[in-house]
PDB file of C-alpha atoms and ligand atoms in Angstrom:
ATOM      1  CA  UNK R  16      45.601 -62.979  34.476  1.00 71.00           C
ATOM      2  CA  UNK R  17      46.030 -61.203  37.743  1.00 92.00           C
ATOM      3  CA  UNK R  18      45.558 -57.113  38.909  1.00 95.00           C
ATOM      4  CA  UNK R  19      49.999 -57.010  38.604  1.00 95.00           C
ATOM      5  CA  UNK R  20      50.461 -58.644  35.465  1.00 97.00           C
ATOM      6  CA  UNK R  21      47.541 -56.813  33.189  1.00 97.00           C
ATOM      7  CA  UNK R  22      48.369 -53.323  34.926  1.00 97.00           C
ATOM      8  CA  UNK R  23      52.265 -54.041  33.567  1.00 98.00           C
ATOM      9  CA  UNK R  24      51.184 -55.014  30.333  1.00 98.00           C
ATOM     10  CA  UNK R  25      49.199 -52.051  29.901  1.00 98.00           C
ATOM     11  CA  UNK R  26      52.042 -49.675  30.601  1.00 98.00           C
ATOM     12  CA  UNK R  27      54.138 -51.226  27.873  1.00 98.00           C
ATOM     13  CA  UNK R  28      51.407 -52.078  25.275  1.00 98.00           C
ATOM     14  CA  UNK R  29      49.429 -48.825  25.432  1.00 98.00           C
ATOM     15  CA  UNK R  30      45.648 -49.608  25.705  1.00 97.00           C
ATOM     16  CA  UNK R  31      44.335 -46.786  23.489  1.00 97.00           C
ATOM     17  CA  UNK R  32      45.998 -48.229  20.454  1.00 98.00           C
ATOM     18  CA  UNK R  33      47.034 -51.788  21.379  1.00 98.00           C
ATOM     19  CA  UNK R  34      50.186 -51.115  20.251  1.00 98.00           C
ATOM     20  CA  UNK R  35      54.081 -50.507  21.669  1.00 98.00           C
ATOM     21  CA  UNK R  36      56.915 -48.193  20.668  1.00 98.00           C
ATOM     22  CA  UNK R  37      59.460 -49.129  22.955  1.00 98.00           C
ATOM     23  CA  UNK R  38      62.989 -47.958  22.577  1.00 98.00           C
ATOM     24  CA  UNK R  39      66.003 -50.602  23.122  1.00 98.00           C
ATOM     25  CA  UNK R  40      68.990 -49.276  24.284  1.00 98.00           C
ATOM     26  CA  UNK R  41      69.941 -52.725  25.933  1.00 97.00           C
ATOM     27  CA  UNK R  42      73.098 -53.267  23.429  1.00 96.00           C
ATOM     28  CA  UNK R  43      75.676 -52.147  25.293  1.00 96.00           C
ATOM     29  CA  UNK R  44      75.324 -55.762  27.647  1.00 95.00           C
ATOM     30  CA  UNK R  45      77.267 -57.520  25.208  1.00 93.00           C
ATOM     31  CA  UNK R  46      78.295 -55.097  22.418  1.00 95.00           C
ATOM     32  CA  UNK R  47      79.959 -52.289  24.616  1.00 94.00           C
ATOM     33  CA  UNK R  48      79.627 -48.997  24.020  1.00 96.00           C
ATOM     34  CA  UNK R  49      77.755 -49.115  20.817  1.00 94.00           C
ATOM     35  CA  UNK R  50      78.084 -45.967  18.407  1.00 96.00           C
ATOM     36  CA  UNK R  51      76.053 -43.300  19.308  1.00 97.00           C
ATOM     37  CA  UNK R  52      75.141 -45.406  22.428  1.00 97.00           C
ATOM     38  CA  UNK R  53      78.320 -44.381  24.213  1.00 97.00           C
ATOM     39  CA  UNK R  54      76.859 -42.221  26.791  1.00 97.00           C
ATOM     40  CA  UNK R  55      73.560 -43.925  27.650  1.00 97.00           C
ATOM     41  CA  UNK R  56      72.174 -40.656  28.974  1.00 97.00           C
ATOM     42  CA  UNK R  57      72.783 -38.199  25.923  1.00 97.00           C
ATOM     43  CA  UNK R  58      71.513 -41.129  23.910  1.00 97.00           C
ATOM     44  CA  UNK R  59      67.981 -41.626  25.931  1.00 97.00           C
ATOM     45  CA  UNK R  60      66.621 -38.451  27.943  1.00 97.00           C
ATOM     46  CA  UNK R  61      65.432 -36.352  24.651  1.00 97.00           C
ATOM     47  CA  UNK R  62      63.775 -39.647  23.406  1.00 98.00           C
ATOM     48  CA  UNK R  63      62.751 -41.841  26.743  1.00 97.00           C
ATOM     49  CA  UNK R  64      59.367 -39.474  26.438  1.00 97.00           C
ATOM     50  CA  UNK R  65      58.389 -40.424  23.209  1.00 98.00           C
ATOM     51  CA  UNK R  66      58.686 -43.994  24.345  1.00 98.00           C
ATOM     52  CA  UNK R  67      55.939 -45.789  25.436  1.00 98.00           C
ATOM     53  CA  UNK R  68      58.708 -48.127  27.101  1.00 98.00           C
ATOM     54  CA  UNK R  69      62.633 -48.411  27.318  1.00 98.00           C
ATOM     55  CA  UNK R  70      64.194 -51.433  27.323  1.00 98.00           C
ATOM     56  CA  UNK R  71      67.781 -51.139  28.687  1.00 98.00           C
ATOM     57  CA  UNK R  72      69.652 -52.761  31.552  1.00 98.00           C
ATOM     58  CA  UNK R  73      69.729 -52.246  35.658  1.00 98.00           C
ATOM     59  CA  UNK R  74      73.260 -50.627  34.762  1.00 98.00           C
ATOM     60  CA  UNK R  75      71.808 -48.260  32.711  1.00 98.00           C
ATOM     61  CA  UNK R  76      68.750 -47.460  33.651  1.00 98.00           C
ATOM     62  CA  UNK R  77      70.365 -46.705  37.764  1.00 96.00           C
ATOM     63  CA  UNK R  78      73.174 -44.478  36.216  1.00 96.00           C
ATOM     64  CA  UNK R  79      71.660 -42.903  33.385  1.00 96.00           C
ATOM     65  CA  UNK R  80      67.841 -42.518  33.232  1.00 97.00           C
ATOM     66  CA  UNK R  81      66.534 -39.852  35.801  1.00 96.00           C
ATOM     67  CA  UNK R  82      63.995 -41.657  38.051  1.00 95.00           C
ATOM     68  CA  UNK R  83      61.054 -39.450  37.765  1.00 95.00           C
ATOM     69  CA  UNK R  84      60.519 -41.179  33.917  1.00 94.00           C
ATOM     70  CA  UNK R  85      56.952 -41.054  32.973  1.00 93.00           C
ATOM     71  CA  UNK R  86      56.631 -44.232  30.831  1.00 95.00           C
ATOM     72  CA  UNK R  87      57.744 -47.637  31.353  1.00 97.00           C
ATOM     73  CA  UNK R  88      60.775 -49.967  31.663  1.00 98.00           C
ATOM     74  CA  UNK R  89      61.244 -53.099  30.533  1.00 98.00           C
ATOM     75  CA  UNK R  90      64.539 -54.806  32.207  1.00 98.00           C
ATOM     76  CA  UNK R  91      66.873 -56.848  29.949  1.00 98.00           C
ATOM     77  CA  UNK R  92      67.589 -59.680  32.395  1.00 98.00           C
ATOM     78  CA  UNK R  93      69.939 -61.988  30.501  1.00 97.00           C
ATOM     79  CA  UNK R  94      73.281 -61.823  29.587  1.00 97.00           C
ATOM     80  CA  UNK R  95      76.777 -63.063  30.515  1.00 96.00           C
ATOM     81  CA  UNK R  96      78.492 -63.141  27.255  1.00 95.00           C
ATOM     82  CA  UNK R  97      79.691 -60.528  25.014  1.00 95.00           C
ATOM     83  CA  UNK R  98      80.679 -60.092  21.033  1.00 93.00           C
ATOM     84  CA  UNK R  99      84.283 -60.698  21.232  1.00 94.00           C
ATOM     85  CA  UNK R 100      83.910 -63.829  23.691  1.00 94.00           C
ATOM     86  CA  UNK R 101      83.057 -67.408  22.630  1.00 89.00           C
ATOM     87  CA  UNK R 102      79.593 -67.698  22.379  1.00 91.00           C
ATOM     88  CA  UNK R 103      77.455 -64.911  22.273  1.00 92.00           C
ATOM     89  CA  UNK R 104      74.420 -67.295  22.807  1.00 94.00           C
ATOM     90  CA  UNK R 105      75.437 -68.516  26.166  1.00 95.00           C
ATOM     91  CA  UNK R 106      73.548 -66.273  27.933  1.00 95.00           C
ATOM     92  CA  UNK R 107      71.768 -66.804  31.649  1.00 97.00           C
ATOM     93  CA  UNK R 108      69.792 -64.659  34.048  1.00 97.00           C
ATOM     94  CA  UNK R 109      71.837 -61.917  35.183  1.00 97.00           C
ATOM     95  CA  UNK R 110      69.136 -59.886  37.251  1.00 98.00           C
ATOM     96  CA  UNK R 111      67.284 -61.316  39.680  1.00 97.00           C
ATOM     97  CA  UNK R 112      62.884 -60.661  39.602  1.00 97.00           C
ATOM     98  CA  UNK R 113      63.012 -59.500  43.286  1.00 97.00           C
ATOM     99  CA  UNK R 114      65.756 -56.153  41.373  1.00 98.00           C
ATOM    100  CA  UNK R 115      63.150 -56.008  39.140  1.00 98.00           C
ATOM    101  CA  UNK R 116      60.120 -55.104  40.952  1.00 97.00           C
ATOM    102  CA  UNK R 117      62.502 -52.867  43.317  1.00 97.00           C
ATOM    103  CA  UNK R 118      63.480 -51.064  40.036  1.00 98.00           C
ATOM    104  CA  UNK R 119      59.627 -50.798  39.618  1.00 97.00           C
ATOM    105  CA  UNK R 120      60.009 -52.433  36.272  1.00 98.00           C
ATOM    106  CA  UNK R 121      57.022 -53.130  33.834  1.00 98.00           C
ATOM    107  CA  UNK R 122      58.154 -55.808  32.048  1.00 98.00           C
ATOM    108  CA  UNK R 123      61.673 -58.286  32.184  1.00 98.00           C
ATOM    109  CA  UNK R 124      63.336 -59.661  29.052  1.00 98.00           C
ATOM    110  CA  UNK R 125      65.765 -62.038  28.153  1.00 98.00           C
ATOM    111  CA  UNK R 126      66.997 -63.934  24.849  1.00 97.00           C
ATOM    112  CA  UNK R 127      66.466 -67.274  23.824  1.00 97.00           C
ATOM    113  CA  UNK R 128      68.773 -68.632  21.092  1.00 95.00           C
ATOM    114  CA  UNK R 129      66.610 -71.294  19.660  1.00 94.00           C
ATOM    115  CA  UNK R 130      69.155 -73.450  17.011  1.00 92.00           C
ATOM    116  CA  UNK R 131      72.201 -73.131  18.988  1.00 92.00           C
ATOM    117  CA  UNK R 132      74.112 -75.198  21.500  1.00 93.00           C
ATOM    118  CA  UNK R 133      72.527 -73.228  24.001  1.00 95.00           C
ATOM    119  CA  UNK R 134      69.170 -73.637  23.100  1.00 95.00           C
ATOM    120  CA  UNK R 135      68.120 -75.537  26.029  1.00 97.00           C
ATOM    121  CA  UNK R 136      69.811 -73.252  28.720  1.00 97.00           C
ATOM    122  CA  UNK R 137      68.073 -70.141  27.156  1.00 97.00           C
ATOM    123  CA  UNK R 138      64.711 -72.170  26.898  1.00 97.00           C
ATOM    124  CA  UNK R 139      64.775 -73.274  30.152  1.00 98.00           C
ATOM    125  CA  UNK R 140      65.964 -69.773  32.157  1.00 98.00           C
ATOM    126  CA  UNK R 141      62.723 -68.569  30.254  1.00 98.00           C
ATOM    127  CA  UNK R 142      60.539 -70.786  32.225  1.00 98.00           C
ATOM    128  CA  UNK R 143      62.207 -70.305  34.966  1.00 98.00           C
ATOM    129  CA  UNK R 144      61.820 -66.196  34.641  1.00 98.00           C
ATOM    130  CA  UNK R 145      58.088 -67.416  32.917  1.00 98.00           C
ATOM    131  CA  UNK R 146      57.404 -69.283  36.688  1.00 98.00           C
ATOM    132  CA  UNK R 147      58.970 -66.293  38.703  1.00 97.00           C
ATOM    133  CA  UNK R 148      56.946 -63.292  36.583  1.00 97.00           C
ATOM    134  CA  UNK R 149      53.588 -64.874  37.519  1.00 96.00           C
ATOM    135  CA  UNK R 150      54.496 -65.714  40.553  1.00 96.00           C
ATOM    136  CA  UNK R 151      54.814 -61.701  40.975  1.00 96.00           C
ATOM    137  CA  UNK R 152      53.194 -60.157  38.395  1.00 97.00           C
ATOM    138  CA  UNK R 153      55.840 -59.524  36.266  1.00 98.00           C
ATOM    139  CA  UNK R 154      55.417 -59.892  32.395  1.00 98.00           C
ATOM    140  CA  UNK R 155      58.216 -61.479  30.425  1.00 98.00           C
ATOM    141  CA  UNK R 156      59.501 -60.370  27.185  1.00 98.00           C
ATOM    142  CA  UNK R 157      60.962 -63.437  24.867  1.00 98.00           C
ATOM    143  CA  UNK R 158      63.968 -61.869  22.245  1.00 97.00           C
ATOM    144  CA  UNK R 159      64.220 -64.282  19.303  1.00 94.00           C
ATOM    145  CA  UNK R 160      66.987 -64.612  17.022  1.00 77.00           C
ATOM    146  CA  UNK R 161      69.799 -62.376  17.638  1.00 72.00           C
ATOM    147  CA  UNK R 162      73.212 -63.327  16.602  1.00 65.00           C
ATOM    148  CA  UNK R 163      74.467 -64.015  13.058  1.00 60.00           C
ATOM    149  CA  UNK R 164      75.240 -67.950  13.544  1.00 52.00           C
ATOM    150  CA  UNK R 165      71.647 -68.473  13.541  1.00 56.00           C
ATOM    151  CA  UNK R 166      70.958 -69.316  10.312  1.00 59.00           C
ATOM    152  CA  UNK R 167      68.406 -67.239   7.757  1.00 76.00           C
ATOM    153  CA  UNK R 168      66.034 -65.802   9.503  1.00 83.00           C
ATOM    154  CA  UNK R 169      63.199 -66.769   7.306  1.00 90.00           C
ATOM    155  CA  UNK R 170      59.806 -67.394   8.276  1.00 94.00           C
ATOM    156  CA  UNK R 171      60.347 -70.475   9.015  1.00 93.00           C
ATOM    157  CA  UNK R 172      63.121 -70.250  11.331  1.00 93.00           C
ATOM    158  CA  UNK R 173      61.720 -67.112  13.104  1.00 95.00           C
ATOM    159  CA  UNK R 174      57.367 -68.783  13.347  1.00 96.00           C
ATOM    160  CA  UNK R 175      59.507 -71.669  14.929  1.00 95.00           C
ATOM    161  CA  UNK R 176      61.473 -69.533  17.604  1.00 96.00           C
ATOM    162  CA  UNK R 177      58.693 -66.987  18.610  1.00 97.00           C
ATOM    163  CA  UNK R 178      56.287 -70.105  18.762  1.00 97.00           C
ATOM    164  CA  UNK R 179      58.452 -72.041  21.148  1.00 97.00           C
ATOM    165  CA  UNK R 180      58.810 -68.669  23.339  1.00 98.00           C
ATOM    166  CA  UNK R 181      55.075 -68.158  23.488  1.00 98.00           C
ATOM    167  CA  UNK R 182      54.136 -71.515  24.214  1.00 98.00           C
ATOM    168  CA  UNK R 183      56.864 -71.598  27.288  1.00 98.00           C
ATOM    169  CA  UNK R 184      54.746 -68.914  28.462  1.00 98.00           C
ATOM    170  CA  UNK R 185      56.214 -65.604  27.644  1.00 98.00           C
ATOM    171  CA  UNK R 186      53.739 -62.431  27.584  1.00 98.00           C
ATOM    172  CA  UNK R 187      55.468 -60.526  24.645  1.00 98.00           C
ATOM    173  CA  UNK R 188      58.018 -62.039  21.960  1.00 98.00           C
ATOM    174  CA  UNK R 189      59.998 -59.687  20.307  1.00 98.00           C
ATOM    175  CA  UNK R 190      61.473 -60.868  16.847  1.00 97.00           C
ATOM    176  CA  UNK R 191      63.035 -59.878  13.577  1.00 96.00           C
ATOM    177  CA  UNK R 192      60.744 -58.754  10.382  1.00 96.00           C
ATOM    178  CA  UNK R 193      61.327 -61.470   7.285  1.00 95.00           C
ATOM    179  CA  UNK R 194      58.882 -61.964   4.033  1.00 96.00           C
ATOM    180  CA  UNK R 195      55.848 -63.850   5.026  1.00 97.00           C
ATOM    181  CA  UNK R 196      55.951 -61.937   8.083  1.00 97.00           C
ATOM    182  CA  UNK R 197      51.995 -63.058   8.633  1.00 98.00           C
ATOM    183  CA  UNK R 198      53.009 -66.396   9.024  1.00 97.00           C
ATOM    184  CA  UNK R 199      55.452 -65.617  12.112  1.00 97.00           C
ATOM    185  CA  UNK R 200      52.765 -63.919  13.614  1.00 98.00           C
ATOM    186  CA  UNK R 201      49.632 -66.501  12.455  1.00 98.00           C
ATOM    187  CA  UNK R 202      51.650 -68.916  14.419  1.00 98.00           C
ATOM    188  CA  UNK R 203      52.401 -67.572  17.589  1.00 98.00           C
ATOM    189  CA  UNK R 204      49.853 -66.165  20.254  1.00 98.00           C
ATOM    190  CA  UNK R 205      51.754 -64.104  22.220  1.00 98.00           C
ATOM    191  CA  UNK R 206      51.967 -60.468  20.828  1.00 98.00           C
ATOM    192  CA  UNK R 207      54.935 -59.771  18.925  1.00 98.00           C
ATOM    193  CA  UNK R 208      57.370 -56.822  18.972  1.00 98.00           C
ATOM    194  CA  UNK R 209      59.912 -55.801  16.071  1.00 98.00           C
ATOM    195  CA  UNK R 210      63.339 -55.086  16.672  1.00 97.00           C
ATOM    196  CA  UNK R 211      64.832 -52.498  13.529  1.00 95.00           C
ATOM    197  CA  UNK R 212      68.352 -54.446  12.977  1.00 93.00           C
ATOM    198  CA  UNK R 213      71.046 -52.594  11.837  1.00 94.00           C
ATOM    199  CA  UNK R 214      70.798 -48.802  10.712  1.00 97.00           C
ATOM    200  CA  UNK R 215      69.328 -48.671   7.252  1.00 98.00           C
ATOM    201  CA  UNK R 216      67.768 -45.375   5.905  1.00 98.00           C
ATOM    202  CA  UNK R 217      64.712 -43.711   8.001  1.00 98.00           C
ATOM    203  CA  UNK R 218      62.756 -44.463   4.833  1.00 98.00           C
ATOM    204  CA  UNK R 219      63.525 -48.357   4.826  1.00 98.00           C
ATOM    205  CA  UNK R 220      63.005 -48.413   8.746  1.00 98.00           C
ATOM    206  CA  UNK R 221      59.465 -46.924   8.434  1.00 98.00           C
ATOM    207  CA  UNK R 222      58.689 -48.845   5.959  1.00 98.00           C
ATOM    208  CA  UNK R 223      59.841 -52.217   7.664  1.00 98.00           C
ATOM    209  CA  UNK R 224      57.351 -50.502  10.555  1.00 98.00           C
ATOM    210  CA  UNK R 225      54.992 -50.398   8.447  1.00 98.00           C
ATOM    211  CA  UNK R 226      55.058 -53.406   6.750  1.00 98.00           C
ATOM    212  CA  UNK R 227      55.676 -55.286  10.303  1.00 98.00           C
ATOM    213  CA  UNK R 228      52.045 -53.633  11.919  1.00 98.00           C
ATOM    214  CA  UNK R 229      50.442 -54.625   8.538  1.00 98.00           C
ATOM    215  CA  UNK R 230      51.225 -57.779   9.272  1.00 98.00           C
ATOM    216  CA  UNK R 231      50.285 -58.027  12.755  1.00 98.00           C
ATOM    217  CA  UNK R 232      52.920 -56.739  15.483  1.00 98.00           C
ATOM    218  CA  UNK R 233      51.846 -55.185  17.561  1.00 98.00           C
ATOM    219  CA  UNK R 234      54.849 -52.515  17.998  1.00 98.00           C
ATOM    220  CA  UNK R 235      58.394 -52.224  17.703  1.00 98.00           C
ATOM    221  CA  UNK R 236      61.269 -53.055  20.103  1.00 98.00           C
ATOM    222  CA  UNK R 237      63.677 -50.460  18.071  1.00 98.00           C
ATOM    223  CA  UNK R 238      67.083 -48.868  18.924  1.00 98.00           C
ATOM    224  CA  UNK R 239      69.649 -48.427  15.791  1.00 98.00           C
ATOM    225  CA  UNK R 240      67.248 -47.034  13.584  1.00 98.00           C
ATOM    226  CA  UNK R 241      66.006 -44.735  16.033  1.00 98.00           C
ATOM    227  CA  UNK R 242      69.269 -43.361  18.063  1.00 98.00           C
ATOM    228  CA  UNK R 243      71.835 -43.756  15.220  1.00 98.00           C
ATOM    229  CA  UNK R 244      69.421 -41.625  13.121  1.00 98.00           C
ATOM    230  CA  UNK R 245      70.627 -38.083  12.901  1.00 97.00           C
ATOM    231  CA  UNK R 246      67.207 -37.070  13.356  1.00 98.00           C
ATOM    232  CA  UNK R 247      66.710 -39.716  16.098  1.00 98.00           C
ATOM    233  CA  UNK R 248      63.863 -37.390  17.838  1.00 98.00           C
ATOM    234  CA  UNK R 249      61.915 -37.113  14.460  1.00 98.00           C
ATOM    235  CA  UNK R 250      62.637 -40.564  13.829  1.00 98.00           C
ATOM    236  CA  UNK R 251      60.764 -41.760  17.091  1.00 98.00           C
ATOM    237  CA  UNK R 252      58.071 -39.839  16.406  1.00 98.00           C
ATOM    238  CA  UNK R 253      57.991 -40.450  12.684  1.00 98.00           C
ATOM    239  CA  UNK R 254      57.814 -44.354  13.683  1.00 98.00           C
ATOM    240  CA  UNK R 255      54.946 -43.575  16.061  1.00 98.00           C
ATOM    241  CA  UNK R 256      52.921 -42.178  13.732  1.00 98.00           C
ATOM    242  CA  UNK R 257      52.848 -45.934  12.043  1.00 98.00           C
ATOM    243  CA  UNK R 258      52.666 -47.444  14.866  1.00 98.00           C
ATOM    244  CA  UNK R 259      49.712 -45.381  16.707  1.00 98.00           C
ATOM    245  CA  UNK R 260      48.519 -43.614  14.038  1.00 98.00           C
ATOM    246  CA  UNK R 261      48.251 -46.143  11.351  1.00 97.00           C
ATOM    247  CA  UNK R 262      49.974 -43.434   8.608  1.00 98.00           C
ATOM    248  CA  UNK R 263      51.584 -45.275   5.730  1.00 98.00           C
ATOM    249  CA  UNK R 264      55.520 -45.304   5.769  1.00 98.00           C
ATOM    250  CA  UNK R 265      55.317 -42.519   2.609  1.00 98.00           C
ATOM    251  CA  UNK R 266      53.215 -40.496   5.358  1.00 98.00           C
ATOM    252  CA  UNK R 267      55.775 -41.039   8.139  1.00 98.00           C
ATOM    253  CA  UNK R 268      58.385 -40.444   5.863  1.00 98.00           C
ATOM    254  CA  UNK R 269      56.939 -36.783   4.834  1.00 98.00           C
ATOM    255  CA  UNK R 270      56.281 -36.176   8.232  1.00 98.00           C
ATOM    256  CA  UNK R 271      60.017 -36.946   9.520  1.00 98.00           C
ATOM    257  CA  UNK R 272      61.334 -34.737   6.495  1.00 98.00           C
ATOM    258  CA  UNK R 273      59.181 -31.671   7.492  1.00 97.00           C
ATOM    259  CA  UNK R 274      60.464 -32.960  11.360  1.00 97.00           C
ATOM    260  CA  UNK R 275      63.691 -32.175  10.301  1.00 96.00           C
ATOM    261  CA  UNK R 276      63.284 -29.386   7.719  1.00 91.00           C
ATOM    262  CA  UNK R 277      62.205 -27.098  10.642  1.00 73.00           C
ATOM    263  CA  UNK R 278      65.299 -27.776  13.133  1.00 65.00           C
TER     264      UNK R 278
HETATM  265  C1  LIG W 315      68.629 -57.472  21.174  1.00 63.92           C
HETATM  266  O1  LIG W 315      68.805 -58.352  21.939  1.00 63.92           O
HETATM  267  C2  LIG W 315      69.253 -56.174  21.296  1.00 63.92           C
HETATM  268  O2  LIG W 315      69.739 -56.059  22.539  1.00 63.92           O
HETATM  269  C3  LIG W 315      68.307 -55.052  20.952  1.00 63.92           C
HETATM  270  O3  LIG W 315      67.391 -54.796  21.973  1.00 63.92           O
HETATM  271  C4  LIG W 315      67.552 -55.335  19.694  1.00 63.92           C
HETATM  272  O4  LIG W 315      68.393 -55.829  18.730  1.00 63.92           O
HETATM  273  C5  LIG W 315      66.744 -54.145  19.196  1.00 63.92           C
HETATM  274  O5  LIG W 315      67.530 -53.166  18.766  1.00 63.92           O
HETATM  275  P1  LIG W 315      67.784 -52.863  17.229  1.00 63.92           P
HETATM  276  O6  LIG W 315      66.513 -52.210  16.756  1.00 63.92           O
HETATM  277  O7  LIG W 315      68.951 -51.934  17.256  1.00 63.92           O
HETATM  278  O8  LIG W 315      68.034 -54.143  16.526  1.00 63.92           O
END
């Protein structure tokens, strides 16, 4: 692995620990403007630096995050559908690698809908993105399994997906967190990330941390549970504490409660 590529991954997996929290705030590309996502800014600048990472779009991150950020992006690159249109899984690259570097980008991401009709398309824009990151440098993020049509997302379903992304090449997979969650991970050798899903209680979401690193992720890809929180400050730090600190979710959760006790 070249100088470009390690020095990237390093500034989204953080060396000391091994481990990621990145924040996604990358919904907006095909959901609108989410709840409690509406104005990008409000939404990221108290929590970008408790981020080891955001992941969000050009759009977003040009309009809306200052540029003298301290930690990392990661750039979601595909796209070209949205919730209320036909297919939500016919998605293709919407930013180009050369915007990505001049964005100074650490990392580029894009879905793959393994399952659907557009399984193919997806697979093959991530070699294509796969070819062009280590051509310069540029690490590529693999999102598994969003959308409801996909079926369960069991073990099964989900070792299948990230393992297909990791052996096309991609440096990080992020994915959802089912039982058996060991075996998703067993099976693929790329690191994987965890995104949170839909807002649940803080509790549930550090415990779905939790139980995620225990099984091997290496970090979280999380927005809901973090910026729909109404503690989403303590939240992302709450969630680090699992992440780099190895506290249980009981732990986190006391420590988010005294977090928010004090405001
Ligand atoms: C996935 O493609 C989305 O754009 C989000 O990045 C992802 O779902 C993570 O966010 P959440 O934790 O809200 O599920």
């Amino acid at each position: 692995m070249d100088w470009g590529l390690k020095n990237r991954i390093s500034r989204i997996i953080k060396p000391e620990t091994g481990k990621t929290v990145m924040l996604a705030i990358d919904h907006g590309y095909f959901l609108g403007p989410t709840s409690r996502l509406e104005n990008p800014r409000e939404t990221v600048t108290p929590l970008a630096p408790y981020a080891d990472c955001v992941m969000l779009t050009r759009g977003v991150l040009r309009s809306c995050v200052d540029a003298t950020l301290a930690n990392s992006v990661v750039l979601r690159v595909s796209g070209g559908s949205s919730i209320i249109g036909e297919d939500l899984a016919n998605e293709e690259i919407i930013t180009s690698v050369e915007d990505a570097l001049r964005l100074n980008a650490s990392g580029i991401a894009l879905s793959v809908f393994v399952g659907s009709k557009y399984e193919k398309q997806t697979l093959l824009s991530l070699s294509k993105l796969v070819d062009e990151g280590e051509r310069y440098g540029m690490p590529v993020l693999a999102v598994t399994a969003v959308g409801k049509e996909l079926g369960k997302r069991d073990a099964r379903f989900l070792a299948l997906s990230c393992r297909i992304a990791a052996e096309i090449g991609a440096h990080i997979v992020k994915t959802y967190y089912c039982d058996n969650f060991e075996k998703v991970v067993e099976g693929c050798p790329a690191p994987i990330v965890v995104a949170g899903g839909p807002k649940m209680s803080e509790k549930d979401a550090l415990e779905l941390t939790h139980k995620s690193i225990s099984a091997g992720a290496i970090g979280v890809d999380m927005g809901r549970n973090i910026w729909q929180s109404d503690n989403p400050v303590a939240m992302i730090k709450a969630v680090r504490k699992v992440v780099h600190e190895d506290a249980t979710a009981k732990e986190a959760y006391d420590f988010f409660t005294k977090l928010t006790k004090k405001k």
